CSV table of C-alpha atoms (C1' of nucleotides) in Angstrom, one decimal:
chain,number,residue,atom,x,y,z
P,1,MET,CA,20.7,-9.4,25.9
P,2,PRO,CA,18.4,-6.6,27.2
P,3,PRO,CA,15.6,-7.4,29.6
P,4,THR,CA,12.6,-8.4,27.7
P,5,GLU,CA,10.4,-9.2,30.7
P,6,ASP,CA,8.1,-6.3,30.0
P,7,LEU,CA,7.7,-7.5,26.4
P,8,GLU,CA,6.9,-10.9,27.7
P,9,LEU,CA,4.2,-9.3,29.9
P,10,ALA,CA,2.9,-7.4,27.0
P,11,LEU,CA,2.5,-10.6,25.0
P,12,ARG,CA,0.8,-12.5,27.8
P,13,GLY,CA,-1.4,-9.5,28.5
P,14,ALA,CA,-2.6,-9.8,24.9
P,15,ALA,CA,-3.2,-13.5,25.3
P,16,LEU,CA,-0.4,-14.2,22.8
P,17,ARG,CA,2.2,-17.0,23.2
P,18,VAL,CA,5.6,-15.9,24.1
P,19,THR,CA,8.1,-16.9,21.4
P,20,ARG,CA,11.5,-15.7,20.6
P,21,PRO,CA,10.6,-14.2,17.2
P,22,ARG,CA,7.8,-12.2,18.8
P,23,LEU,CA,10.1,-10.9,21.6
P,24,ALA,CA,12.7,-10.0,19.0
P,25,VAL,CA,10.3,-8.2,16.8
P,26,LEU,CA,8.9,-6.1,19.7
P,27,ASP,CA,12.4,-5.4,20.9
P,28,VAL,CA,13.5,-4.3,17.4
P,29,LEU,CA,10.5,-2.0,17.0
P,30,ARG,CA,11.1,-0.5,20.4
P,31,GLY,CA,14.4,0.8,19.1
P,32,HIS,CA,13.4,1.5,15.5
P,33,ALA,CA,10.2,3.3,14.9
P,34,HIS,CA,8.5,3.2,11.5
P,35,ALA,CA,10.6,0.2,10.4
P,36,THR,CA,9.6,-1.6,7.3
P,37,THR,CA,9.0,-5.4,7.3
P,38,ASP,CA,12.3,-5.9,5.7
P,39,GLU,CA,14.1,-3.7,8.2
P,40,VAL,CA,12.5,-5.6,11.0
P,41,LEU,CA,13.6,-8.9,9.4
P,42,ASN,CA,17.2,-7.7,9.1
P,43,ASP,CA,17.3,-6.4,12.7
P,44,VAL,CA,15.7,-9.5,14.1
P,45,ARG,CA,18.2,-11.7,12.3
P,46,ASP,CA,21.0,-10.0,14.2
P,47,ARG,CA,19.7,-11.8,17.2
P,48,LEU,CA,18.0,-14.8,15.7
P,49,PRO,CA,19.8,-15.5,12.5
P,50,GLU,CA,17.4,-18.3,11.5
P,51,VAL,CA,14.1,-16.6,11.4
P,52,SER,CA,12.2,-16.8,8.2
P,53,HIS,CA,10.7,-13.8,6.5
P,54,GLN,CA,7.3,-15.5,6.8
P,55,ALA,CA,7.7,-15.6,10.6
P,56,VAL,CA,8.2,-11.9,10.7
P,57,TYR,CA,5.1,-11.3,8.5
P,58,ASP,CA,3.1,-13.6,10.8
P,59,VAL,CA,4.4,-12.0,13.9
P,60,LEU,CA,3.7,-8.5,12.7
P,61,ARG,CA,0.2,-9.4,11.7
P,62,ALA,CA,-0.5,-11.1,15.1
P,63,LEU,CA,0.9,-8.1,17.0
P,64,THR,CA,-1.0,-5.7,14.9
P,65,ALA,CA,-4.2,-7.6,15.4
P,66,ALA,CA,-3.6,-7.7,19.1
P,67,GLY,CA,-3.0,-4.0,19.2
P,68,LEU,CA,0.5,-4.2,20.4
P,69,VAL,CA,1.9,-2.6,17.3
P,70,ARG,CA,0.5,-0.2,14.7
P,71,ARG,CA,0.8,-0.5,11.0
P,72,ILE,CA,1.2,2.6,8.9
P,73,GLU,CA,1.3,2.7,5.2
P,74,PRO,CA,1.8,6.1,3.7
P,75,GLN,CA,1.4,6.7,-0.1
P,76,GLY,CA,4.1,5.0,-2.1
P,77,SER,CA,5.7,3.4,0.9
P,78,VAL,CA,5.6,-0.2,1.9
P,79,ALA,CA,4.1,-1.1,5.3
P,80,ARG,CA,5.8,0.2,8.4
P,81,TYR,CA,5.3,-0.6,12.0
P,82,GLU,CA,5.6,1.1,15.4
P,83,VAL,CA,5.1,0.1,19.0
P,84,ARG,CA,3.7,3.4,20.1
P,85,VAL,CA,0.1,2.6,20.3
P,86,GLY,CA,-3.0,3.7,22.1
P,87,ASP,CA,-2.3,7.4,22.0
P,88,ASN,CA,-3.7,8.1,18.5
P,89,HIS,CA,-0.7,10.1,17.5
P,90,HIS,CA,-0.2,11.2,13.9
P,91,HIS,CA,2.6,11.3,11.3
P,92,LEU,CA,4.7,13.8,9.4
P,93,VAL,CA,6.0,12.4,6.1
P,94,CYS,CA,8.6,14.0,3.9
P,95,ARG,CA,7.6,13.9,0.3
P,96,SER,CA,11.2,13.8,-0.8
P,97,CYS,CA,13.1,11.4,1.4
P,98,GLY,CA,10.2,9.5,3.0
P,99,THR,CA,11.3,10.3,6.6
P,100,ILE,CA,8.5,9.9,9.1
P,101,ALA,CA,8.2,11.7,12.4
P,102,ASP,CA,5.6,11.4,15.1
P,103,VAL,CA,3.3,14.2,16.1
P,104,ASP,CA,1.1,14.2,19.2
P,105,CYS,CA,-2.5,14.4,18.4
P,106,ALA,CA,-3.5,18.1,18.3
P,107,VAL,CA,-6.9,17.5,19.7
P,108,GLY,CA,-7.2,14.8,22.2
P,109,SER,CA,-8.1,11.1,22.3
P,110,ALA,CA,-9.5,9.1,19.4
P,111,PRO,CA,-11.3,9.9,17.3
P,112,CYS,CA,-9.6,13.2,17.7
P,113,LEU,CA,-11.6,14.7,14.9
P,114,THR,CA,-15.2,14.3,13.7
P,115,PRO,CA,-16.1,14.7,10.1
P,116,ALA,CA,-18.3,17.6,9.1
P,117,GLU,CA,-20.8,15.1,7.7
P,118,ASP,CA,-20.5,11.4,8.7
P,119,HIS,CA,-22.6,9.9,5.9
P,120,GLY,CA,-24.0,7.4,8.4
P,121,PHE,CA,-20.6,6.1,9.3
P,122,VAL,CA,-19.7,5.2,12.8
P,123,VAL,CA,-16.2,6.7,13.0
P,124,ASP,CA,-13.8,5.4,15.6
P,125,GLU,CA,-10.5,6.9,14.5
P,126,ALA,CA,-9.2,9.8,12.5
P,127,GLU,CA,-5.8,9.1,10.9
P,128,VAL,CA,-3.9,12.2,10.0
P,129,ILE,CA,-0.8,12.4,7.7
P,130,TYR,CA,0.9,15.7,7.4
P,131,TRP,CA,2.8,15.9,4.0
P,132,GLY,CA,5.7,18.2,3.4
P,133,LEU,CA,9.5,18.4,3.4
P,134,CYS,CA,11.7,17.5,6.3
P,135,ARG,CA,14.2,20.0,7.5
P,136,ALA,CA,17.1,18.5,5.5
P,137,CYS,CA,15.1,18.2,2.2
P,138,SER,CA,13.6,21.7,2.5
P,139,ALA,CA,17.1,23.1,3.1
P,140,ALA,CA,18.6,21.3,0.2
P,141,PRO,CA,15.9,20.6,-2.4
P,142,PRO,CA,16.7,17.6,-4.5
P,143,VAL,CA,15.8,18.9,-7.9
P,144,LEU,CA,13.1,21.6,-8.0
P,145,PRO,CA,13.6,24.4,-5.6
P,146,THR,CA,10.0,25.5,-6.3
P,147,LEU,CA,6.9,23.6,-6.8
P,148,VAL,CA,6.9,21.8,-3.5
P,149,THR,CA,3.3,21.1,-3.9
P,150,THR,CA,3.7,18.9,-6.9
P,151,PRO,CA,3.1,15.3,-6.1
P,152,GLU,CA,6.6,14.3,-7.0
P,153,ARG,CA,7.9,10.9,-6.3
P,154,GLY,CA,11.0,10.7,-4.2
P,155,THR,CA,10.7,7.1,-4.6
P,156,ARG,CA,13.4,6.1,-6.9
J,1,MET,CA,-21.1,9.9,-26.2
J,2,PRO,CA,-21.2,12.8,-23.7
J,3,PRO,CA,-19.6,16.1,-24.4
J,4,THR,CA,-15.9,16.0,-23.4
J,5,GLU,CA,-15.0,19.5,-24.4
J,6,ASP,CA,-14.6,20.6,-20.8
J,7,LEU,CA,-12.2,17.6,-20.3
J,8,GLU,CA,-10.3,18.6,-23.4
J,9,LEU,CA,-10.0,22.1,-21.9
J,10,ALA,CA,-8.8,20.7,-18.6
J,11,LEU,CA,-6.1,18.7,-20.4
J,12,ARG,CA,-5.0,21.7,-22.5
J,13,GLY,CA,-5.0,23.9,-19.4
J,14,ALA,CA,-2.6,21.5,-17.8
J,15,ALA,CA,-0.3,21.5,-20.9
J,16,LEU,CA,-1.1,17.9,-21.6
J,17,ARG,CA,-1.8,16.5,-25.0
J,18,VAL,CA,-5.4,15.6,-25.7
J,19,THR,CA,-5.7,11.9,-26.4
J,20,ARG,CA,-8.6,9.5,-26.4
J,21,PRO,CA,-7.3,7.4,-23.5
J,22,ARG,CA,-6.9,10.6,-21.4
J,23,LEU,CA,-10.3,11.9,-22.2
J,24,ALA,CA,-11.8,8.4,-21.5
J,25,VAL,CA,-10.0,8.1,-18.1
J,26,LEU,CA,-11.2,11.6,-17.0
J,27,ASP,CA,-14.7,10.8,-18.2
J,28,VAL,CA,-14.7,7.5,-16.3
J,29,LEU,CA,-13.5,9.1,-13.1
J,30,ARG,CA,-16.0,11.8,-13.4
J,31,GLY,CA,-18.7,9.2,-13.0
J,32,HIS,CA,-16.9,6.8,-10.7
J,33,ALA,CA,-15.2,8.3,-7.7
J,34,HIS,CA,-12.5,6.4,-5.9
J,35,ALA,CA,-12.2,3.9,-8.7
J,36,THR,CA,-9.2,1.5,-8.7
J,37,THR,CA,-6.8,1.3,-11.6
J,38,ASP,CA,-8.4,-1.9,-12.6
J,39,GLU,CA,-11.9,-0.4,-12.5
J,40,VAL,CA,-10.8,2.5,-14.6
J,41,LEU,CA,-9.3,0.1,-17.1
J,42,ASN,CA,-12.5,-1.8,-17.4
J,43,ASP,CA,-14.7,1.2,-17.7
J,44,VAL,CA,-12.4,2.8,-20.2
J,45,ARG,CA,-12.5,-0.4,-22.3
J,46,ASP,CA,-16.2,0.0,-22.6
J,47,ARG,CA,-15.5,3.0,-24.8
J,48,LEU,CA,-12.0,2.1,-26.2
J,49,PRO,CA,-11.7,-1.6,-26.2
J,50,GLU,CA,-8.1,-1.6,-27.2
J,51,VAL,CA,-6.5,0.4,-24.5
J,52,SER,CA,-3.6,-1.3,-22.7
J,53,HIS,CA,-3.3,-1.4,-19.0
J,54,GLN,CA,0.0,0.3,-19.3
J,55,ALA,CA,-1.7,3.2,-21.0
J,56,VAL,CA,-4.1,3.6,-18.1
J,57,TYR,CA,-1.2,3.5,-15.6
J,58,ASP,CA,0.6,6.1,-17.6
J,59,VAL,CA,-2.5,8.3,-18.0
J,60,LEU,CA,-3.3,8.1,-14.3
J,61,ARG,CA,0.2,9.1,-13.4
J,62,ALA,CA,0.3,12.0,-15.9
J,63,LEU,CA,-3.0,13.3,-14.7
J,64,THR,CA,-2.0,12.9,-11.1
J,65,ALA,CA,1.3,14.7,-11.7
J,66,ALA,CA,-0.6,17.5,-13.4
J,67,GLY,CA,-3.0,17.8,-10.5
J,68,LEU,CA,-6.1,16.9,-12.5
J,69,VAL,CA,-6.8,13.8,-10.5
J,70,ARG,CA,-5.9,12.8,-7.0
J,71,ARG,CA,-4.6,9.4,-5.9
J,72,ILE,CA,-5.6,8.0,-2.6
J,73,GLU,CA,-4.3,4.8,-1.1
J,74,PRO,CA,-6.0,3.7,2.2
J,75,GLN,CA,-4.5,0.9,4.2
J,76,GLY,CA,-4.9,-2.4,2.6
J,77,SER,CA,-6.5,-1.0,-0.5
J,78,VAL,CA,-4.9,-0.6,-3.9
J,79,ALA,CA,-4.5,2.9,-5.4
J,80,ARG,CA,-7.7,4.7,-6.1
J,81,TYR,CA,-8.3,7.9,-8.1
J,82,GLU,CA,-10.7,10.8,-8.0
J,83,VAL,CA,-11.3,13.9,-10.1
J,84,ARG,CA,-12.3,16.0,-7.2
J,85,VAL,CA,-9.2,18.0,-6.6
J,86,GLY,CA,-8.2,21.4,-5.2
J,87,ASP,CA,-10.6,21.5,-2.3
J,88,ASN,CA,-8.5,19.3,0.1
J,89,HIS,CA,-11.4,17.2,1.1
J,90,HIS,CA,-11.0,14.1,3.2
J,91,HIS,CA,-12.3,10.5,3.3
J,92,LEU,CA,-14.4,8.2,5.3
J,93,VAL,CA,-13.4,4.6,4.9
J,94,CYS,CA,-15.4,1.6,6.1
J,95,ARG,CA,-13.2,-1.0,7.8
J,96,SER,CA,-15.5,-3.7,6.9
J,97,CYS,CA,-16.5,-3.3,3.2
J,98,GLY,CA,-13.9,-0.7,2.1
J,99,THR,CA,-16.5,1.8,1.0
J,100,ILE,CA,-15.1,5.3,0.7
J,101,ALA,CA,-17.1,8.6,1.1
J,102,ASP,CA,-16.0,12.1,0.7
J,103,VAL,CA,-16.1,14.6,3.5
J,104,ASP,CA,-15.6,18.3,3.2
J,105,CYS,CA,-12.6,19.6,5.0
J,106,ALA,CA,-13.8,20.6,8.5
J,107,VAL,CA,-11.4,23.5,8.8
J,108,GLY,CA,-10.7,25.3,5.6
J,109,SER,CA,-8.1,25.3,2.8
J,110,ALA,CA,-4.9,23.2,2.8
J,111,PRO,CA,-3.1,22.5,5.0
J,112,CYS,CA,-6.3,22.5,7.0
J,113,LEU,CA,-4.5,21.4,10.1
J,114,THR,CA,-1.1,22.3,11.5
J,115,PRO,CA,0.7,19.7,13.6
J,116,ALA,CA,1.3,20.5,17.3
J,117,GLU,CA,5.0,20.2,16.7
J,118,ASP,CA,6.4,20.3,13.2
J,119,HIS,CA,9.9,18.8,13.8
J,120,GLY,CA,11.3,21.3,11.2
J,121,PHE,CA,9.0,20.0,8.4
J,122,VAL,CA,7.5,22.4,6.0
J,123,VAL,CA,3.9,21.1,5.8
J,124,ASP,CA,1.8,21.7,2.8
J,125,GLU,CA,-1.1,19.3,3.2
J,126,ALA,CA,-2.9,17.4,5.9
J,127,GLU,CA,-4.5,14.2,4.8
J,128,VAL,CA,-7.2,12.9,7.0
J,129,ILE,CA,-8.8,9.4,6.8
J,130,TYR,CA,-11.7,8.7,9.1
J,131,TRP,CA,-12.0,5.0,9.9
J,132,GLY,CA,-15.2,3.4,10.9
J,133,LEU,CA,-18.1,1.4,9.7
J,134,CYS,CA,-20.5,2.5,7.0
J,135,ARG,CA,-24.2,2.6,7.7
J,136,ALA,CA,-24.8,-0.9,6.1
J,137,CYS,CA,-21.9,-2.6,7.9
J,138,SER,CA,-22.7,-1.0,11.3
J,139,ALA,CA,-26.3,-2.1,10.9
J,140,ALA,CA,-25.3,-5.7,10.0
J,141,PRO,CA,-22.0,-6.4,11.6
J,142,PRO,CA,-20.1,-9.1,9.7
J,143,VAL,CA,-18.9,-11.2,12.6
J,144,LEU,CA,-18.3,-9.4,15.9
J,145,PRO,CA,-21.2,-7.2,17.0
J,146,THR,CA,-18.9,-5.6,19.6
J,147,LEU,CA,-15.3,-4.6,19.6
J,148,VAL,CA,-15.5,-2.2,16.7
J,149,THR,CA,-12.3,-0.7,17.9
J,150,THR,CA,-10.3,-3.8,17.3
J,151,PRO,CA,-8.0,-3.5,14.3
J,152,GLU,CA,-9.9,-6.3,12.6
J,153,ARG,CA,-9.2,-7.2,9.0
J,154,GLY,CA,-12.0,-6.5,6.6
J,155,THR,CA,-9.4,-6.7,4.0
J,156,ARG,CA,-10.4,-9.6,2.0
X,1,DC,C1',1.6,18.3,-44.7
X,2,DC,C1',6.0,16.8,-42.2
X,3,DG,C1',9.0,16.0,-38.5
X,4,DT,C1',9.8,15.8,-33.7
X,5,DT,C1',8.1,14.8,-29.4
X,6,DT,C1',5.1,12.5,-26.6
X,7,DA,C1',1.9,8.8,-25.9
X,8,DC,C1',0.5,4.0,-26.4
X,9,DT,C1',1.1,-1.3,-27.2
X,10,DT,C1',3.2,-5.4,-26.1
X,11,DG,C1',5.3,-8.4,-23.2
X,12,DA,C1',8.5,-9.5,-19.7
X,13,DC,C1',9.6,-8.7,-15.1
X,14,DT,C1',10.1,-6.9,-10.0
X,15,DC,C1',9.0,-6.9,-5.4
X,16,DG,C1',6.0,-6.9,-1.3
X,17,DT,C1',3.1,-9.9,0.4
X,18,DT,C1',0.4,-14.2,0.9
X,19,DC,C1',-0.6,-19.3,0.5
X,20,DA,C1',0.2,-24.1,1.7
X,21,DA,C1',2.2,-28.2,3.8
X,22,DG,C1',4.9,-30.0,7.2
X,23,DA,C1',8.1,-29.6,11.4
X,24,DA,C1',8.9,-27.5,15.7
X,25,DT,C1',7.6,-25.1,19.8
X,26,DG,C1',4.7,-23.1,23.7
X,27,DC,C1',1.8,-24.2,27.3
X,28,DA,C1',-2.5,-26.2,29.8
X,29,DC,C1',-3.3,-30.1,32.1
X,30,DG,C1',-2.7,-34.2,34.6
S,1,DC,C1',7.6,-32.6,35.0
S,2,DG,C1',6.0,-35.2,31.1
S,3,DT,C1',2.5,-35.4,27.4
S,4,DG,C1',-0.7,-33.9,23.8
S,5,DC,C1',-2.9,-30.4,21.2
S,6,DA,C1',-3.0,-26.0,19.2
S,7,DT,C1',-0.4,-22.5,17.5
S,8,DT,C1',3.7,-20.8,15.4
S,9,DC,C1',7.6,-21.3,12.5
S,10,DT,C1',10.2,-23.1,8.1
S,11,DT,C1',10.5,-23.8,3.5
S,12,DG,C1',9.3,-22.9,-1.0
S,13,DA,C1',6.1,-21.7,-4.3
S,14,DA,C1',2.7,-18.4,-6.0
S,15,DC,C1',0.1,-14.0,-6.6
S,16,DG,C1',-0.9,-9.4,-8.1
S,17,DA,C1',-0.3,-4.4,-8.4
S,18,DG,C1',2.7,-1.9,-10.5
S,19,DT,C1',7.1,-0.9,-13.4
S,20,DC,C1',10.6,-1.3,-17.2
S,21,DA,C1',11.9,-1.4,-21.9
S,22,DA,C1',11.7,-1.5,-26.9
S,23,DG,C1',9.2,-0.4,-30.7
S,24,DT,C1',5.0,1.7,-33.1
S,25,DA,C1',1.4,5.2,-33.4
S,26,DA,C1',-0.5,9.6,-32.8
S,27,DA,C1',-0.4,14.9,-31.4
S,28,DC,C1',0.6,19.2,-32.8
S,29,DG,C1',3.9,23.2,-33.8
S,30,DG,C1',5.9,24.8,-37.7
DNA sequence: CCGTTTACTTGACTCGTTCAAGAATGCACG
DNA sequence: CGTGCATTCTTGAACGAGTCAAGTAAACGG
């Protein structure tokens, strides 16, 4: 059982109760960036076999609301979560296999960009998703060697 | 009934068959940016009362695959569609009411940004979503006057 | 006009996520 | 170091956007 004292501190710092499901979820996410709810559930059950899926949903929502985890939801993917927060980094997403990689923000702190025209909006964050093909998929294209630009699903 | 000859040309230009559901969907989207599938369905039924929801799903998929419409899917929202394509513009989304506004790309043509580190990805597009509060919501905050930065739900 | 291909209708179904009610647990306070 | 209350977790049902599948209708090239 790895030390989870820092996780406990993180929870207390966010005024959240310290529970085993919450510690487990944080610990899982620490070792598995961009995990889906389902993946989190499975990994958590390796440690706490009895947790309900609802508990994981609740925990992820609480942690997200508290700012301890970030929820990302790229086109066509289910929700994914990561513990890397507060640095406003961005994501590279592979159109073919769905792999996600982190990219440091090119500009600085949030909002790292400001829109050309803000239409009266008060902007607090710029979310950037870079779409393309990961190294493996661009080396061995699945079906069409050309036409990378086509919004093809890789979702099947 | 407005002239739809240009829409017909657009379909033919994309090597798509010209059908009434397709013309209607394009026409609806032309007048209603960022409409959800359901909104498109309703608006289309004002003209063609008998279209099935499946037809609208199929049409939207075909048009998206052909590049005639763009699909956007901000956090917590269902899929939305727009006919403005080819200029790689971005979106402002209100965290509170969900309103979406278009913003011209600050930089240039796609991919308007390049990631600091590409992790071997071949990037073809940078999708940017500016999160904040629209003019109305920032003037009359729903619940919390402060703490705009908090990842608060406005999703309901 | 005819036949083939592609699109649409109908209706059932999947899957991620949420709702609701009750049992269990964390934790502030005495 | 109990005890009580609020919060969280369990259980199980429900919801809704989107998809699948089989059959009918409509484009459009010949």
